[in-house]
């Protein structure tokens, strides 16, 4: 049975890691994207460029289903947030056709993509930042002292750093260019260190069986550009609490804040492979192996946290060249 | 004699290309950066991380000079715009010490870094977009019909896409958050195709001896992310006019607009290696070889425009790992 990766985008390393793990056992990686300029496509065993009508994605889902059946695909996963929602909506359709989406529960997906729902869902379970879901509420909270300036305004369902603004004065709440002020959430802007965590929740047991942490040193376009591998007991203890929800399955990418006085906040949870996953993989974790076990019906046990520490990691560009049928990289 | 590359940053491919060309002749590449997390450092034969006080860079220049003398460096080049100005200011100091900066003339550097000076310097020489250097002038120009909305406002000395805003209405000229309105330039926002051109001007003759063109398909953080290699006679004819100025030496990166009715505008000139240079190199141009010839005192002749056309090019991330003394990439 083969694995299909939708919205392969720029995630070339991820596709390569999967091939390294699955190809020796004659399983293939099929990559999919709507853009023929998605380099990730060309690292797969086979790829498809298909259309997607974002307002009416039923044809897109049908195309994926057809490709899955043609290519003997047993599992599918997507690498972008909006598609997690779409795949969750079509979960039973895939399952009926013998295809397992590598997906967390609907609760996990809805409550991570929407940042206010995230706050509402998690505030009793793990440490999260106080969040307001409207300009009016935020202004009120600032006046009452419940929310301190500077405040950060984020699109409620945004990805990366797009649309994020810092507000230093109360009057800026009015001058901010909103699409609609209810499409934003407002939080205190913390002066803190930031950590990226990759976690793998076993598809069968829901146990968090593997984890990798890095301290973020620099961001670029909202992605971790430079980082150092670390392990912190306090962060581990906070995120392992997520097991109790029973919501998570497969790869989960988390963003964690640590203040100078040692307070931890889980800032964001994306129930998919994070853009920085290759950092952890090269330091010693291997979510591909864990997922492959799950694909074969094997339950994983908790892995030792023995990846390499204090490794400095920095992204740089390579270029993929597609010259007719000839594909090469520099 | 060795070559020193300052502000190596993320330009790993560039460093590799230079080593490929120079190492067989026992010349080394020394890379420099102020950030130990600059991956480009680790691709060089030897690297230095040094401090830079941006307000008082004389110590930085002294450190570079010392490294050049210690490392038997004959030529230096920088990969970032502000440092071109700094190196030009210290040109004679370097020359007195037997070190040749790979640099265009002071006129070229001043008139490219500052976007209004660029307009003033080039408007009689090549086709450039009408440009206003103040809010007042721009508003006046819109009223008189000399400038059409939408208008694009750019920081006068900015790099990449930082601080660029599109103004659709006259009243937005007032609400735009200026540092100072005179630090911005204003131009018509064109609906056009965009091309990136890498040109090499012979260091001895000033002749434009090699050129590579790509049509930009997508940008990311102001850099070309996806592109297709092309050759257009009309763009060539426009940029070769720059030879007449006698200002350019070595690598030059140009940004060119082409409107639906075939009008060409040179939008930007950076007298240094562009971030997209590896695209051209892998399609067949080789500025390293041309520069190496110049380093040896050999004058280059015009190269045939025989690089590979219609190659689709797309950037993706690799990661460099620095684990103590052990350096590897994925």
mmCIF file with all atom_site columns, C-alpha atoms in Angstrom, chain A residues 251-326:
data_model
loop_
_atom_site.group_PDB
_atom_site.id
_atom_site.type_symbol
_atom_site.label_atom_id
_atom_site.label_alt_id
_atom_site.label_comp_id
_atom_site.label_asym_id
_atom_site.label_entity_id
_atom_site.label_seq_id
_atom_site.pdbx_PDB_ins_code
_atom_site.Cartn_x
_atom_site.Cartn_y
_atom_site.Cartn_z
_atom_site.occupancy
_atom_site.B_iso_or_equiv
_atom_site.pdbx_formal_charge
_atom_site.auth_seq_id
_atom_site.auth_comp_id
_atom_site.auth_asym_id
_atom_site.auth_atom_id
_atom_site.pdbx_PDB_model_num
ATOM 1  C CA . UNK A 1 251 ? 2.474  14.217 13.532  1.00 0.00 ? 251 UNK A CA 1
ATOM 2  C CA . UNK A 1 252 ? 1.746  17.397 15.495  1.00 0.00 ? 252 UNK A CA 1
ATOM 3  C CA . UNK A 1 253 ? 3.694  20.645 15.331  1.00 0.00 ? 253 UNK A CA 1
ATOM 4  C CA . UNK A 1 254 ? 3.607  22.919 18.397  1.00 0.00 ? 254 UNK A CA 1
ATOM 5  C CA . UNK A 1 255 ? 4.789  26.415 19.143  1.00 0.00 ? 255 UNK A CA 1
ATOM 6  C CA . UNK A 1 256 ? 5.710  27.045 22.787  1.00 0.00 ? 256 UNK A CA 1
ATOM 7  C CA . UNK A 1 257 ? 6.565  30.258 24.664  1.00 0.00 ? 257 UNK A CA 1
ATOM 8  C CA . UNK A 1 258 ? 8.844  30.361 27.708  1.00 0.00 ? 258 UNK A CA 1
ATOM 9  C CA . UNK A 1 259 ? 8.993  33.565 29.759  1.00 0.00 ? 259 UNK A CA 1
ATOM 10 C CA . UNK A 1 260 ? 11.972 34.776 31.792  1.00 0.00 ? 260 UNK A CA 1
ATOM 11 C CA . UNK A 1 261 ? 10.247 33.610 34.998  1.00 0.00 ? 261 UNK A CA 1
ATOM 12 C CA . UNK A 1 262 ? 9.832  30.080 33.636  1.00 0.00 ? 262 UNK A CA 1
ATOM 13 C CA . UNK A 1 263 ? 6.156  30.194 32.665  1.00 0.00 ? 263 UNK A CA 1
ATOM 14 C CA . UNK A 1 264 ? 5.252  28.019 29.674  1.00 0.00 ? 264 UNK A CA 1
ATOM 15 C CA . UNK A 1 265 ? 2.461  28.737 27.184  1.00 0.00 ? 265 UNK A CA 1
ATOM 16 C CA . UNK A 1 266 ? 1.435  26.545 24.278  1.00 0.00 ? 266 UNK A CA 1
ATOM 17 C CA . UNK A 1 267 ? 0.916  29.189 21.608  1.00 0.00 ? 267 UNK A CA 1
ATOM 18 C CA . UNK A 1 268 ? -0.162 27.072 18.683  1.00 0.00 ? 268 UNK A CA 1
ATOM 19 C CA . UNK A 1 269 ? -0.834 23.462 17.742  1.00 0.00 ? 269 UNK A CA 1
ATOM 20 C CA . UNK A 1 270 ? -0.874 22.290 14.129  1.00 0.00 ? 270 UNK A CA 1
ATOM 21 C CA . UNK A 1 271 ? -1.910 18.641 13.803  1.00 0.00 ? 271 UNK A CA 1
ATOM 22 C CA . UNK A 1 272 ? 0.396  17.983 10.834  1.00 0.00 ? 272 UNK A CA 1
ATOM 23 C CA . UNK A 1 273 ? 4.094  17.832 9.962   1.00 0.00 ? 273 UNK A CA 1
ATOM 24 C CA . UNK A 1 274 ? 5.643  21.221 10.748  1.00 0.00 ? 274 UNK A CA 1
ATOM 25 C CA . UNK A 1 275 ? 7.872  23.016 8.251   1.00 0.00 ? 275 UNK A CA 1
ATOM 26 C CA . UNK A 1 276 ? 10.818 22.456 10.580  1.00 0.00 ? 276 UNK A CA 1
ATOM 27 C CA . UNK A 1 277 ? 10.363 18.684 10.882  1.00 0.00 ? 277 UNK A CA 1
ATOM 28 C CA . UNK A 1 278 ? 13.544 17.917 8.867   1.00 0.00 ? 278 UNK A CA 1
ATOM 29 C CA . UNK A 1 279 ? 15.536 19.544 11.680  1.00 0.00 ? 279 UNK A CA 1
ATOM 30 C CA . UNK A 1 280 ? 14.369 16.928 14.166  1.00 0.00 ? 280 UNK A CA 1
ATOM 31 C CA . UNK A 1 281 ? 14.681 14.079 11.692  1.00 0.00 ? 281 UNK A CA 1
ATOM 32 C CA . UNK A 1 282 ? 18.334 14.855 11.097  1.00 0.00 ? 282 UNK A CA 1
ATOM 33 C CA . UNK A 1 283 ? 18.930 15.045 14.843  1.00 0.00 ? 283 UNK A CA 1
ATOM 34 C CA . UNK A 1 284 ? 17.588 11.526 15.297  1.00 0.00 ? 284 UNK A CA 1
ATOM 35 C CA . UNK A 1 285 ? 13.789 11.357 15.560  1.00 0.00 ? 285 UNK A CA 1
ATOM 36 C CA . UNK A 1 286 ? 11.990 9.429  12.820  1.00 0.00 ? 286 UNK A CA 1
ATOM 37 C CA . UNK A 1 287 ? 8.238  9.979  12.503  1.00 0.00 ? 287 UNK A CA 1
ATOM 38 C CA . UNK A 1 288 ? 8.254  8.218  9.107   1.00 0.00 ? 288 UNK A CA 1
ATOM 39 C CA . UNK A 1 289 ? 9.240  4.968  10.774  1.00 0.00 ? 289 UNK A CA 1
ATOM 40 C CA . UNK A 1 290 ? 6.559  5.442  13.443  1.00 0.00 ? 290 UNK A CA 1
ATOM 41 C CA . UNK A 1 291 ? 3.888  6.205  10.851  1.00 0.00 ? 291 UNK A CA 1
ATOM 42 C CA . UNK A 1 292 ? 4.996  3.245  8.739   1.00 0.00 ? 292 UNK A CA 1
ATOM 43 C CA . UNK A 1 293 ? 4.605  1.016  11.804  1.00 0.00 ? 293 UNK A CA 1
ATOM 44 C CA . UNK A 1 294 ? 1.088  2.368  12.289  1.00 0.00 ? 294 UNK A CA 1
ATOM 45 C CA . UNK A 1 295 ? 0.309  1.810  8.590   1.00 0.00 ? 295 UNK A CA 1
ATOM 46 C CA . UNK A 1 296 ? 1.234  -1.850 9.153   1.00 0.00 ? 296 UNK A CA 1
ATOM 47 C CA . UNK A 1 297 ? -0.992 -2.009 12.246  1.00 0.00 ? 297 UNK A CA 1
ATOM 48 C CA . UNK A 1 298 ? 1.920  -1.978 14.682  1.00 0.00 ? 298 UNK A CA 1
ATOM 49 C CA . UNK A 1 299 ? 1.481  0.145  17.802  1.00 0.00 ? 299 UNK A CA 1
ATOM 50 C CA . UNK A 1 300 ? 4.509  2.247  18.759  1.00 0.00 ? 300 UNK A CA 1
ATOM 51 C CA . UNK A 1 301 ? 5.853  2.525  22.271  1.00 0.00 ? 301 UNK A CA 1
ATOM 52 C CA . UNK A 1 302 ? 7.332  5.676  23.789  1.00 0.00 ? 302 UNK A CA 1
ATOM 53 C CA . UNK A 1 303 ? 10.707 6.420  22.169  1.00 0.00 ? 303 UNK A CA 1
ATOM 54 C CA . UNK A 1 304 ? 13.674 7.516  24.288  1.00 0.00 ? 304 UNK A CA 1
ATOM 55 C CA . UNK A 1 305 ? 14.465 11.238 24.052  1.00 0.00 ? 305 UNK A CA 1
ATOM 56 C CA . UNK A 1 306 ? 17.968 10.559 22.817  1.00 0.00 ? 306 UNK A CA 1
ATOM 57 C CA . UNK A 1 307 ? 18.230 12.846 19.811  1.00 0.00 ? 307 UNK A CA 1
ATOM 58 C CA . UNK A 1 308 ? 21.292 15.067 19.372  1.00 0.00 ? 308 UNK A CA 1
ATOM 59 C CA . UNK A 1 309 ? 21.271 18.203 21.524  1.00 0.00 ? 309 UNK A CA 1
ATOM 60 C CA . UNK A 1 310 ? 22.835 21.632 20.987  1.00 0.00 ? 310 UNK A CA 1
ATOM 61 C CA . UNK A 1 311 ? 22.923 21.187 17.223  1.00 0.00 ? 311 UNK A CA 1
ATOM 62 C CA . UNK A 1 312 ? 22.790 24.550 15.436  1.00 0.00 ? 312 UNK A CA 1
ATOM 63 C CA . UNK A 1 313 ? 20.427 24.377 12.483  1.00 0.00 ? 313 UNK A CA 1
ATOM 64 C CA . UNK A 1 314 ? 19.996 26.910 9.696   1.00 0.00 ? 314 UNK A CA 1
ATOM 65 C CA . UNK A 1 315 ? 17.902 26.796 6.555   1.00 0.00 ? 315 UNK A CA 1
ATOM 66 C CA . UNK A 1 316 ? 19.210 27.777 3.156   1.00 0.00 ? 316 UNK A CA 1
ATOM 67 C CA . UNK A 1 317 ? 17.925 27.541 -0.384  1.00 0.00 ? 317 UNK A CA 1
ATOM 68 C CA . UNK A 1 318 ? 18.460 24.911 -2.972  1.00 0.00 ? 318 UNK A CA 1
ATOM 69 C CA . UNK A 1 319 ? 16.923 25.082 -6.403  1.00 0.00 ? 319 UNK A CA 1
ATOM 70 C CA . UNK A 1 320 ? 15.142 22.357 -8.301  1.00 0.00 ? 320 UNK A CA 1
ATOM 71 C CA . UNK A 1 321 ? 15.392 22.473 -12.091 1.00 0.00 ? 321 UNK A CA 1
ATOM 72 C CA . UNK A 1 322 ? 12.751 20.915 -14.318 1.00 0.00 ? 322 UNK A CA 1
ATOM 73 C CA . UNK A 1 323 ? 14.018 20.925 -17.899 1.00 0.00 ? 323 UNK A CA 1
ATOM 74 C CA . UNK A 1 324 ? 11.384 19.019 -19.846 1.00 0.00 ? 324 UNK A CA 1
ATOM 75 C CA . UNK A 1 325 ? 11.636 15.478 -18.502 1.00 0.00 ? 325 UNK A CA 1
ATOM 76 C CA . UNK A 1 326 ? 15.087 16.120 -17.014 1.00 0.00 ? 326 UNK A CA 1
#
